[in-house]
Amino acid sequence: MGKKIVVALGGNAILTDDPTALGQQKVLKETAEKLVALVKQGHELVISHGNGPQVGNLLNQQMNADSEINPALPLDSCVAMTQGSIGFWLQNAMNEALKEENIDKQTASIITQCLVDKDDPAFMNPTKPVGPFLTEEEAKTVAEKDGSVYIEDAGRGWRKVVASPKPLEIIEYPIVENLVKNGFITISAGGGGIPVIKTEEGIKGIEAVIDKDFAAAKLAELVKADYLIILTGVDYVFINYGKENQKKLEDVTLTELKEYINQNQFAAGSMLPKVEAVVNFLENSPNAKAVITSLDNIANLKDELTGTVVKNNNYLENAI
């Protein structure tokens, strides 16, 4: 029986060494060919993706072209633009891969908003670097102009930092649910979704960056996914990484994973957000499973879940 699967693509599934549109389309073609293996097995597929390099490049272009008659667009609009461009490329790549396999399905991209709390503590301590490197003088000039925050980044220059609040809701998730129910593959919550807050005037974009894995976990929770699969550059998560007693994690309970987090086993900004996203998903989805693995390993799902597979302690094996 097919499962409802939310797949969160890592950066290497979109961009490698060639940042051009053609270069990224080539990588996404290869990615789509691997994802179609899940569709062939009868699974319902919801795809999420990152946009870090793409939105950074776009911010560079915006800043370089900024003028009174052509002002730079805000970060929320840049997230929306990169959601659209990556969604366009990936949607076409998926549809072509489906056609090659004679699968009668279509893919739809959803420009997705992610609701956050305007009082999230992250807004008091912006830490997520975005955009170009500037000199200290340039950074001070821009900060005085628009109130943005810049920090010195490892001797490479000064870089803007923004908040990374936790997602409360994926606003368009009912649309995703409905499309999946009607047999469509969906691409949504790209780049973590467009960060928005509720105001008296309605929904409003805000300058922030939502972690893509946390957004994918929230989406998986809301659409009641059976599996959340977070794709990264390795087949397994490791503890004691790089040491003589290094160990790969295969079947892990939620309690065990939390204990490894408490032991500081996972690097911040690397594997830690992925395992924290898995924890968030499983705490709200008791009869689901989560997997962290590589894109190359994903076709093995046809036999059994492989990679680092996490489930609740009281998971019912016959629940899904």
XYZ file of N, CA and C in Angstrom, residues 96 103 115 145 147 233 239 245 261 273 289:
33
model
N 8.632 15.500 -16.858
C 9.371 14.783 -17.898
C 9.763 13.379 -17.433
N 4.059 7.177 -16.504
C 3.214 7.358 -15.321
C 2.275 8.532 -15.587
N 3.616 30.734 8.329
C 3.252 31.650 9.413
C 4.212 31.487 10.592
N 20.831 53.012 6.978
C 19.769 53.343 6.025
C 18.487 52.575 6.303
N 18.182 49.922 8.966
C 18.055 49.315 10.288
C 18.422 47.844 10.348
N 23.603 14.819 2.293
C 24.712 14.303 1.494
C 25.231 12.948 1.919
N 26.868 9.214 15.186
C 27.272 9.754 16.482
C 28.771 9.539 16.630
N 35.352 5.711 17.638
C 34.121 4.993 17.978
C 32.915 5.545 17.210
N 20.860 14.314 21.038
C 20.853 15.782 20.938
C 21.388 16.383 22.229
N 19.815 20.738 12.836
C 18.456 21.131 12.433
C 17.651 19.981 11.845
N 6.874 7.699 10.548
C 8.319 7.490 10.647
C 9.039 8.634 9.955
